Coordinates of C-alpha atoms in Angstrom, one line a residue:
M1 CA 120.4 82.9 121.0
A2 CA 117.8 80.4 122.1
S3 CA 117.2 77.7 119.4
F4 CA 113.7 76.2 119.3
A5 CA 112.4 73.3 117.3
S6 CA 110.7 74.0 114.0
S7 CA 106.9 74.4 114.0
S8 CA 104.9 71.4 113.0
M9 CA 102.7 73.5 110.8
K10 CA 103.2 72.9 107.0
P11 CA 102.4 76.1 105.2
Y12 CA 104.9 78.9 104.8
I13 CA 107.9 77.4 106.4
Y14 CA 111.1 79.4 106.2
S15 CA 114.6 78.8 107.5
G16 CA 116.6 81.4 109.3
K17 CA 120.1 81.7 110.7
S18 CA 121.6 83.8 113.4
N19 CA 124.8 84.1 115.4
C20 CA 124.4 85.7 118.8
P21 CA 126.9 85.3 121.7
H22 CA 125.6 85.9 125.2
L23 CA 126.6 86.1 128.8
L24 CA 124.4 83.9 131.1
I25 CA 122.9 85.1 134.4
K26 CA 120.6 83.2 136.6
H27 CA 117.1 84.6 137.0
E28 CA 114.1 83.5 139.1
S29 CA 110.5 84.5 139.2
S30 CA 107.4 83.2 141.0
L31 CA 103.7 83.1 140.5
F32 CA 101.5 82.5 143.6
G33 CA 104.4 80.9 145.4
E34 CA 106.0 78.8 142.8
T35 CA 109.7 79.7 142.0
I36 CA 110.9 79.2 138.5
S37 CA 114.5 79.5 137.3
T38 CA 115.6 80.9 134.0
E39 CA 118.9 82.1 132.6
K40 CA 119.5 85.7 131.7
R41 CA 121.6 86.2 128.6
I42 CA 123.1 89.6 128.0
S43 CA 123.8 90.0 124.3
N44 CA 126.8 91.9 123.0
S45 CA 125.2 92.2 119.6
G46 CA 123.0 95.3 120.1
L47 CA 119.9 93.9 121.8
T48 CA 120.4 94.7 125.5
V49 CA 118.9 91.8 127.5
S50 CA 117.6 88.4 126.7
N51 CA 116.3 85.9 129.2
V52 CA 116.2 82.3 127.9
A53 CA 114.4 79.6 129.9
T54 CA 116.7 76.6 130.5
R55 CA 113.5 74.5 130.2
P56 CA 109.8 75.3 129.9
P57 CA 108.6 75.4 133.5
A58 CA 105.8 73.2 134.7
N59 CA 102.4 74.9 134.8
T60 CA 101.3 76.4 138.0
A61 CA 98.5 74.5 139.8
P62 CA 96.1 73.8 137.0
S63 CA 92.5 74.5 137.2
K64 CA 90.3 71.5 137.8
Q65 CA 88.7 72.4 134.5
E66 CA 92.0 72.0 132.8
S67 CA 91.7 68.3 132.4
E68 CA 94.1 66.0 130.7
N69 CA 91.9 66.0 127.6
N70 CA 92.1 69.8 127.3
R71 CA 95.6 70.4 128.7
K72 CA 96.9 71.3 125.3
L73 CA 94.3 74.1 124.9
V74 CA 97.0 76.4 126.1
A75 CA 95.0 79.5 125.0
W76 CA 92.7 78.9 128.0
T77 CA 95.4 77.9 130.5
S78 CA 96.9 80.2 133.1
I79 CA 100.3 81.7 132.3
R80 CA 103.2 79.4 133.4
Q81 CA 105.3 82.0 135.2
E82 CA 105.1 85.6 136.3
R83 CA 107.7 86.9 133.8
W84 CA 110.0 85.8 131.0
Q85 CA 112.2 87.5 128.4
G86 CA 114.3 86.1 125.6
E87 CA 115.4 86.4 122.0
L88 CA 113.4 84.1 119.7
H89 CA 114.7 82.1 116.7
V90 CA 113.0 83.5 113.6
Q91 CA 111.9 81.4 110.7
G92 CA 111.6 83.5 107.6
E93 CA 112.6 87.2 107.4
I94 CA 111.3 90.0 109.5
P95 CA 111.2 93.2 107.3
L96 CA 114.1 95.4 108.2
W97 CA 111.8 98.4 108.3
L98 CA 109.8 96.9 111.2
N99 CA 111.5 98.5 114.2
G100 CA 109.5 99.0 117.3
T101 CA 107.4 97.1 119.9
Y102 CA 104.2 95.3 119.7
L103 CA 102.4 95.1 123.1
R104 CA 99.5 92.8 123.8
N105 CA 97.3 92.8 126.8
G106 CA 94.9 90.2 128.0
P107 CA 93.7 88.0 130.9
G108 CA 96.4 85.4 131.5
L109 CA 95.9 84.0 135.0
W110 CA 92.5 82.4 135.7
H111 CA 93.0 80.8 139.1
I112 CA 94.1 81.6 142.6
G113 CA 95.3 78.6 144.5
D114 CA 92.6 76.0 144.0
Y115 CA 89.9 78.5 143.1
N116 CA 89.1 78.7 139.4
F117 CA 87.6 81.8 137.6
R118 CA 84.5 81.4 135.5
H119 CA 85.0 83.7 132.5
L120 CA 87.6 84.6 129.9
F121 CA 87.4 88.3 131.0
D122 CA 88.1 87.5 134.7
G123 CA 91.8 86.7 134.4
Y124 CA 94.6 88.9 135.8
A125 CA 96.3 90.9 133.1
T126 CA 99.4 89.5 131.3
I127 CA 101.3 91.9 129.1
V128 CA 103.3 90.4 126.2
R129 CA 106.0 92.4 124.4
L130 CA 107.4 91.6 120.9
H131 CA 110.4 93.9 120.2
F132 CA 111.4 94.0 116.5
E133 CA 114.8 95.5 115.6
N134 CA 117.0 94.9 112.6
G135 CA 115.3 91.7 111.6
R136 CA 115.5 90.2 115.1
L137 CA 112.8 89.6 117.8
V138 CA 112.9 89.7 121.6
M139 CA 109.8 88.5 123.4
A140 CA 108.9 89.2 127.0
H141 CA 105.8 88.8 129.2
R142 CA 105.0 90.0 132.7
Q143 CA 102.0 90.1 135.0
L144 CA 100.5 93.6 135.4
E145 CA 100.8 94.5 139.1
S146 CA 97.4 95.9 139.7
D147 CA 96.0 96.2 143.2
A148 CA 93.7 93.3 142.4
Y149 CA 96.5 91.0 141.4
K150 CA 98.8 92.0 144.3
A151 CA 96.0 91.5 146.8
A152 CA 95.2 88.1 145.3
K153 CA 98.8 87.1 145.4
K154 CA 99.2 88.2 149.0
N155 CA 96.0 86.7 150.4
N156 CA 95.7 83.8 148.1
K157 CA 92.1 84.7 147.4
L158 CA 89.9 87.0 145.3
C159 CA 89.8 90.5 146.8
Y160 CA 88.1 92.6 144.2
R161 CA 85.0 92.2 141.9
E162 CA 86.0 91.0 138.4
F163 CA 83.8 90.6 135.3
S164 CA 81.9 87.6 136.7
E165 CA 83.6 87.1 140.1
A166 CA 82.9 88.6 143.5
P167 CA 84.8 88.0 146.7
K168 CA 82.9 85.7 149.1
P169 CA 82.1 87.6 152.3
D170 CA 82.7 85.8 155.6
N171 CA 79.4 87.0 157.1
F172 CA 76.4 89.3 156.6
L173 CA 78.2 92.4 157.9
A174 CA 81.1 91.7 155.5
Y175 CA 78.5 91.5 152.7
I176 CA 77.0 94.9 153.7
G177 CA 80.5 96.3 153.7
D178 CA 81.2 95.0 150.3
L179 CA 78.0 96.6 148.9
A180 CA 79.1 99.9 150.4
K181 CA 82.5 99.5 148.7
L182 CA 80.8 98.7 145.4
F183 CA 78.8 101.9 145.5
S184 CA 82.0 103.9 146.1
G185 CA 83.9 101.9 143.5
A186 CA 86.4 100.6 146.1
S187 CA 85.6 97.0 145.5
L188 CA 85.7 97.2 141.7
T189 CA 88.7 95.7 140.1
D190 CA 91.6 97.7 138.7
N191 CA 92.7 94.6 136.8
A192 CA 93.5 96.4 133.5
N193 CA 93.3 93.2 131.3
T194 CA 91.6 94.5 128.2
G195 CA 93.6 96.9 126.1
V196 CA 96.9 98.8 125.9
V197 CA 97.3 102.2 124.2
K198 CA 100.1 104.6 123.5
L199 CA 99.0 108.1 124.2
G200 CA 100.1 111.1 122.1
D201 CA 102.7 112.1 124.7
G202 CA 104.3 108.6 124.6
R203 CA 102.9 107.2 127.9
V204 CA 101.6 103.6 127.6
V205 CA 98.4 102.8 129.5
C206 CA 96.6 99.5 130.1
L207 CA 92.9 99.7 130.3
T208 CA 89.7 97.9 131.3
E209 CA 86.1 99.1 131.8
T210 CA 86.6 100.4 135.3
I211 CA 88.1 103.9 135.4
K212 CA 90.4 102.9 138.3
G213 CA 91.7 100.2 136.0
S214 CA 93.9 102.6 134.0
I215 CA 97.5 101.7 134.7
V216 CA 100.7 103.1 133.2
I217 CA 103.5 100.7 132.2
D218 CA 107.0 101.0 130.9
P219 CA 106.9 99.6 127.3
N220 CA 110.5 98.6 127.5
T221 CA 110.6 96.7 130.8
L222 CA 106.9 96.1 131.3
D223 CA 107.2 97.5 134.8
T224 CA 104.0 98.7 136.3
L225 CA 104.6 102.4 136.9
G226 CA 101.3 103.3 138.7
K227 CA 97.7 104.4 138.3
F228 CA 96.8 106.8 135.5
E229 CA 95.0 109.3 137.7
Y230 CA 92.5 111.5 135.9
S231 CA 92.8 115.1 137.2
D232 CA 89.3 116.2 136.4
N233 CA 86.2 116.0 138.6
L234 CA 84.0 114.0 136.2
G235 CA 83.7 111.1 138.6
G236 CA 82.0 107.9 137.5
L237 CA 83.1 104.3 137.8
I238 CA 83.2 102.9 134.2
H239 CA 84.2 104.0 130.7
S240 CA 84.6 102.5 127.3
A241 CA 87.4 100.0 127.4
H242 CA 88.4 101.2 123.9
P243 CA 89.0 104.9 123.7
I244 CA 90.0 106.5 120.4
V245 CA 93.6 107.3 120.7
T246 CA 95.7 109.3 118.2
D247 CA 98.8 111.4 118.4
T248 CA 96.6 114.5 119.0
E249 CA 93.7 113.3 121.2
F250 CA 92.1 110.8 123.4
L251 CA 88.3 110.3 123.1
S252 CA 86.2 108.2 125.4
L253 CA 82.6 107.6 126.5
L254 CA 81.5 107.7 130.2
P255 CA 78.1 105.9 130.7
D256 CA 75.8 107.6 133.2
L257 CA 73.9 104.8 135.1
I258 CA 71.9 107.2 137.2
N259 CA 70.5 109.5 134.5
P260 CA 70.9 107.2 131.5
G261 CA 73.2 108.6 128.9
Y262 CA 76.8 109.1 127.9
L263 CA 79.3 111.8 128.4
V264 CA 81.7 112.2 125.4
V265 CA 85.1 113.4 126.7
R266 CA 88.4 114.5 125.2
M267 CA 91.8 114.5 126.7
E268 CA 94.8 116.4 125.2
P269 CA 98.3 114.8 125.0
G270 CA 100.4 115.5 128.1
T271 CA 97.5 116.0 130.4
N272 CA 95.3 113.8 132.6
E273 CA 92.3 116.0 132.3
R274 CA 89.2 114.9 130.5
K275 CA 87.0 117.7 129.2
V276 CA 83.3 117.1 128.2
M277 CA 82.6 117.6 124.5
G278 CA 78.9 116.9 125.0
R279 CA 76.3 114.5 126.4
V280 CA 74.0 112.0 124.7
N281 CA 70.8 111.1 126.5
C282 CA 69.5 107.5 126.1
R283 CA 66.3 107.2 124.0
G284 CA 65.7 103.7 125.4
G285 CA 65.9 102.4 128.9
P286 CA 66.2 101.6 131.7
S287 CA 70.0 102.2 131.6
P288 CA 72.7 102.9 129.0
G289 CA 73.7 100.3 126.5
W290 CA 77.1 98.6 126.9
V291 CA 79.7 100.7 125.1
H292 CA 82.8 98.5 125.0
S293 CA 83.9 100.5 122.0
F294 CA 82.6 103.2 119.6
P295 CA 83.7 104.6 116.3
V296 CA 84.5 108.1 115.1
T297 CA 84.8 109.9 111.7
E298 CA 86.8 113.0 110.8
H299 CA 84.2 115.4 112.2
Y300 CA 81.9 113.2 114.3
V301 CA 81.7 110.8 117.3
V302 CA 79.3 108.0 116.9
V303 CA 77.7 106.9 120.2
P304 CA 76.0 103.5 120.0
E305 CA 73.0 102.7 122.3
M306 CA 72.7 98.9 122.3
P307 CA 69.8 97.0 123.8
L308 CA 72.4 95.0 125.8
R309 CA 72.3 97.4 128.7
Y310 CA 74.2 97.8 132.0
C311 CA 72.2 96.4 135.0
A312 CA 72.9 97.8 138.5
Q313 CA 71.0 94.9 140.1
N314 CA 73.3 92.4 138.5
L315 CA 76.3 94.4 139.6
L316 CA 75.2 93.9 143.2
K317 CA 74.9 90.2 143.0
A318 CA 77.6 87.9 144.3
E319 CA 76.9 85.2 141.7
P320 CA 76.8 85.8 138.0
T321 CA 73.6 86.1 136.0
P322 CA 73.2 84.7 132.5
L323 CA 74.3 88.0 131.0
F324 CA 76.7 88.9 133.9
K325 CA 76.6 92.7 134.4
F326 CA 74.1 93.3 131.6
E327 CA 70.4 92.7 130.6
W328 CA 68.9 92.3 127.2
H329 CA 66.1 94.9 126.6
P330 CA 64.8 94.4 123.0
R331 CA 61.7 96.5 123.8
S332 CA 63.9 99.5 124.6
K333 CA 65.1 99.3 120.9
A334 CA 68.5 100.2 119.5
Y335 CA 69.9 103.6 118.4
M336 CA 72.9 105.3 116.9
H337 CA 73.7 108.9 117.8
V338 CA 76.1 111.3 116.0
M339 CA 77.8 114.1 117.9
C340 CA 79.7 116.9 116.1
K341 CA 83.3 117.1 117.5
A342 CA 83.5 120.8 117.1
S343 CA 80.2 121.8 118.8
G344 CA 79.3 118.9 120.9
N345 CA 75.8 119.0 119.4
I346 CA 73.8 115.9 118.5
V347 CA 73.3 116.1 114.7
A348 CA 71.6 112.7 114.2
S349 CA 69.9 110.2 116.4
V350 CA 68.3 107.2 114.6
E351 CA 66.6 103.9 115.5
V352 CA 68.4 100.9 114.0
P353 CA 67.7 97.2 114.0
L354 CA 68.7 95.3 117.2
Y355 CA 72.4 94.4 117.4
V356 CA 75.1 93.1 119.7
T357 CA 78.7 94.1 119.2
F358 CA 81.8 94.3 121.3
H359 CA 84.0 96.0 118.7
F360 CA 83.5 98.7 116.1
I361 CA 85.9 98.5 113.2
N362 CA 85.8 102.0 111.6
A363 CA 83.4 104.7 110.4
Y364 CA 83.4 107.4 107.7
E365 CA 81.4 110.1 106.2
E366 CA 79.5 109.8 102.9
K367 CA 79.3 113.0 101.0
D368 CA 77.4 114.3 98.0
E369 CA 78.9 116.1 95.0
E370 CA 79.0 119.4 96.8
G371 CA 80.8 117.9 99.8
R372 CA 77.9 117.9 102.2
V373 CA 77.7 114.9 104.6
T374 CA 74.7 112.8 103.7
A375 CA 75.3 109.8 105.9
I376 CA 77.6 108.2 108.4
V377 CA 78.7 104.6 107.7
A378 CA 79.9 102.7 110.8
D379 CA 81.1 99.1 110.6
C380 CA 81.3 96.6 113.5
C381 CA 81.8 93.0 114.4
E382 CA 78.1 92.2 114.9
H383 CA 76.8 89.0 116.6
S384 CA 73.4 88.9 114.9
A385 CA 71.7 90.4 117.9
D386 CA 72.6 87.2 119.8
T387 CA 73.7 87.7 123.4
T388 CA 74.7 84.0 123.9
I389 CA 78.2 85.0 122.8
L390 CA 78.9 86.2 126.4
Q391 CA 78.1 82.7 127.8
K392 CA 80.2 81.0 125.1
L393 CA 83.2 82.9 126.5
T394 CA 83.1 81.1 129.9
L395 CA 86.2 79.1 130.5
Q396 CA 84.2 75.9 130.9
N397 CA 82.8 76.3 127.4
L398 CA 86.1 77.2 125.9
R399 CA 87.9 74.3 127.5
S400 CA 85.3 71.7 126.8
Y401 CA 85.3 71.8 123.0
Y402 CA 85.0 68.4 121.3
G403 CA 84.5 69.4 117.7
Q404 CA 80.9 70.7 117.8
D405 CA 80.1 73.8 115.7
V406 CA 78.9 76.0 118.6
L407 CA 80.3 79.5 117.8
P408 CA 77.4 81.9 117.4
D409 CA 77.3 83.6 113.9
A410 CA 78.8 87.0 113.4
R411 CA 79.2 89.4 110.5
V412 CA 80.7 92.7 109.5
G413 CA 77.6 94.8 110.4
R414 CA 77.3 98.0 108.5
F415 CA 75.2 100.8 109.9
R416 CA 74.1 103.6 107.6
I417 CA 73.0 106.7 109.6
P418 CA 71.3 109.3 107.5
M419 CA 72.1 112.9 108.2
D420 CA 68.9 114.4 106.8
G421 CA 66.8 114.1 109.9
S422 CA 65.3 110.7 109.0
P423 CA 64.3 108.7 112.1
H424 CA 65.7 105.3 111.0
G425 CA 69.1 104.0 110.0
T426 CA 69.9 100.6 108.5
L427 CA 72.1 97.7 109.5
E428 CA 73.2 95.1 106.9
A429 CA 76.1 92.8 106.3
A430 CA 78.9 94.6 104.5
L431 CA 79.8 91.3 102.7
D432 CA 78.6 87.7 102.7
P433 CA 79.4 86.3 106.2
N434 CA 80.3 83.0 104.6
E435 CA 83.4 84.7 103.2
H436 CA 84.9 84.6 106.7
G437 CA 83.1 81.6 108.1
R438 CA 80.3 83.5 109.8
G439 CA 82.8 84.5 112.5
M440 CA 84.1 88.0 113.0
D441 CA 85.8 89.8 115.9
M442 CA 89.1 91.4 117.2
C443 CA 89.6 93.8 114.3
S444 CA 92.2 96.4 113.2
V445 CA 92.6 98.8 110.3
N446 CA 95.4 100.9 108.9
P447 CA 95.6 103.8 111.5
A448 CA 96.0 106.3 108.7
F449 CA 92.4 105.5 107.6
L450 CA 90.8 105.9 111.1
G451 CA 87.6 107.8 110.5
K452 CA 88.0 107.8 106.7
K453 CA 86.7 105.7 103.9
Y454 CA 88.7 102.5 103.8
K455 CA 88.9 99.3 102.0
Y456 CA 90.6 96.8 104.2
A457 CA 90.1 95.4 107.7
Y458 CA 91.9 92.6 109.6
A459 CA 90.1 90.4 112.1
C460 CA 89.6 86.9 113.4
G461 CA 87.2 84.8 111.4
A462 CA 86.1 81.2 111.5
K463 CA 86.8 77.8 109.8
R464 CA 83.9 75.7 111.0
P465 CA 83.2 73.6 113.0
C466 CA 84.6 75.6 115.9
N467 CA 83.8 77.2 119.3
F468 CA 85.9 80.3 118.9
P469 CA 87.3 82.4 116.0
N470 CA 90.2 80.4 114.6
T471 CA 91.4 82.2 111.5
L472 CA 93.1 85.4 110.6
T473 CA 91.1 87.2 108.0
K474 CA 91.7 90.1 105.6
I475 CA 88.4 91.7 104.7
D476 CA 88.1 93.6 101.3
L477 CA 85.1 95.8 101.8
V478 CA 85.1 97.1 98.2
E479 CA 85.4 93.7 96.4
K480 CA 83.4 92.1 99.3
K481 CA 85.9 89.2 99.6
A482 CA 88.0 87.8 102.4
K483 CA 91.3 86.0 102.6
N484 CA 91.7 83.6 105.5
W485 CA 94.8 82.2 107.1
L486 CA 94.5 79.1 109.2
D487 CA 96.7 76.9 111.3
E488 CA 94.3 73.9 111.9
G489 CA 93.5 73.5 115.6
S490 CA 95.2 76.8 116.7
I491 CA 93.8 80.0 118.3
P492 CA 95.1 83.3 116.9
S493 CA 94.9 86.5 118.8
E494 CA 93.9 89.9 117.3
P495 CA 95.7 90.7 114.1
L496 CA 97.3 94.2 114.4
F497 CA 98.2 96.0 111.2
V498 CA 101.5 98.0 111.1
P499 CA 102.0 100.2 108.1
R500 CA 105.4 100.3 106.3
P501 CA 107.0 103.8 106.7
G502 CA 106.4 105.8 103.6
A503 CA 103.7 103.5 102.3
T504 CA 101.1 104.8 99.8
E505 CA 98.9 101.7 99.6
E506 CA 96.4 101.0 102.3
D507 CA 97.5 97.4 102.8
D508 CA 101.3 98.1 102.5
G509 CA 102.6 96.7 105.8
V510 CA 102.5 93.6 108.0
V511 CA 99.9 92.0 110.3
I512 CA 101.2 90.8 113.7
S513 CA 99.4 88.1 115.7
M514 CA 100.2 85.6 118.4
I515 CA 99.2 82.0 117.9
S516 CA 98.3 79.3 120.5
D517 CA 98.7 76.0 118.6
K518 CA 97.1 72.6 119.0
N519 CA 100.2 71.1 120.5
G520 CA 100.2 73.4 123.5
E521 CA 102.9 75.6 122.1
G522 CA 102.7 79.0 120.5
Y523 CA 104.5 81.5 118.2
A524 CA 104.6 85.0 116.9
L525 CA 103.4 85.4 113.3
L526 CA 104.0 88.0 110.7
L527 CA 101.8 88.1 107.6
D528 CA 102.4 90.4 104.6
A529 CA 99.2 92.5 104.8
S530 CA 99.0 92.8 101.0
T531 CA 99.2 89.1 100.0
F532 CA 98.2 87.8 103.4
E533 CA 100.9 85.2 103.3
E534 CA 103.4 84.4 106.0
V535 CA 106.7 86.1 106.0
A536 CA 108.1 85.1 109.4
R537 CA 107.3 83.3 112.6
A538 CA 109.1 82.8 115.9
K539 CA 108.3 80.0 118.4
F540 CA 107.8 80.9 122.0
P541 CA 109.5 78.8 124.7
Y542 CA 106.0 77.7 125.8
G543 CA 102.5 78.4 124.9
L544 CA 100.9 81.6 126.1
P545 CA 97.3 82.3 127.1
Y546 CA 94.9 84.0 124.7
G547 CA 95.3 87.7 124.6
L548 CA 92.8 90.5 123.7
H549 CA 94.1 93.8 122.3
G550 CA 97.4 95.3 121.4
C551 CA 99.2 98.5 120.2
W552 CA 102.3 99.4 118.2
V553 CA 105.0 101.6 119.7
P554 CA 107.4 102.6 116.9
K555 CA 111.1 103.0 117.7
T556 CA 112.1 106.6 118.1

């Protein structure tokens, strides 16, 4: 087994021992032309394959923005090689009940040759796999082989429209052709770099906001298996990057940019056919609000209508605008709509204070003594109606941090949507934002409490000064308190809660995160979800780029 140096971080240090003989096999991979050698070690101790790098490879051609002063900010640095796999040395003890695979998706390659991408959301997708079995941990990562990535690798240039990037046409006729491809969706990226979900039938799909960017992968090998082709005739170009996925259903929102509104769709396990549950017409204008995510309760789908709205004109532009593909329309106001799952009818539609959110946390139904639903409560990571968070996520801003406190404030925003026909709902902080450093994003909850009244949420908070969320935070929404885990100078990715099998307490389980540390290295981290103290960590052979969202695939 690979043996790596102990972490330099002081809190929660454990020692671990292992004896793992291997057979060595040479392995090579390349990333935009650079060939990198590793050694493949085939274990005879139960874990099938482990690749261990003989040395951390040199980084591929660094961005000009990746200066010597910021080289150690590995969170914002392109992935070092196309793929790697290996067993990691574990400090501490991985619970023996934790058997399965954590998958994390995110943008991991932010340059093509000498051309550097502008925004965090532009990078080509890197899938990271942490496989836990019998107290041991094997890590792997691999580039998702989307058409966008393969075309860039072949032509050494951008070929599809990304979040803030557009291919540079050679002449006016090429520009006209690109516009035609945009209207048909042909030039939109399929770079599925945002999330990864396990469907009820076991298929694993990587997603982004373009419908064509739905790509099936093998969770064991990380092979790209092909496009997830929807078999219905609903059409459209975009959808929510975060569907609601359970063992029994898949729910999503399809924004209608022509006749402003949203289709709410459901897909049964084992099928590729989305069926329309109902439609929500926008009450504001001139286009639908961005629906990166949305919440559900046991009986309702909550459809947010945010004043940060899609902008067709900005989509057509070759250079990014201040809000990229969106525009801020405060005069169009903000709304929350509630649709009955059973009938598809809109049962509430209320105006709420202006808000900006990427991620909803959870929602549930409030009931009176006779069991009648009186209100819907929906919680989100709310950025105080401040759209500057989008600009703060440009790579230039992330890489040029010199200690200033420039992260925009965020809170756990709690919507209360009355179900008695009242025209207005409320939006307030669910707890004092100072509990989590006025930073809040990248959240998860116990999946058994999806759509139900819950107490705990896990997210990334802030220890200021900072320019990005830098703590792992456990939120207690009943006691209105927070516990914060910090590795000074590091960047943690989304904390994912995994419940212990047979657990009866809401926070009985572990929280998994991947950490990019201040030394340019990184490690996998396990926290006890109840105490929020470290139980294990495993150092990576080299630091990994920041990732976005993940899922848990239990061993079957």
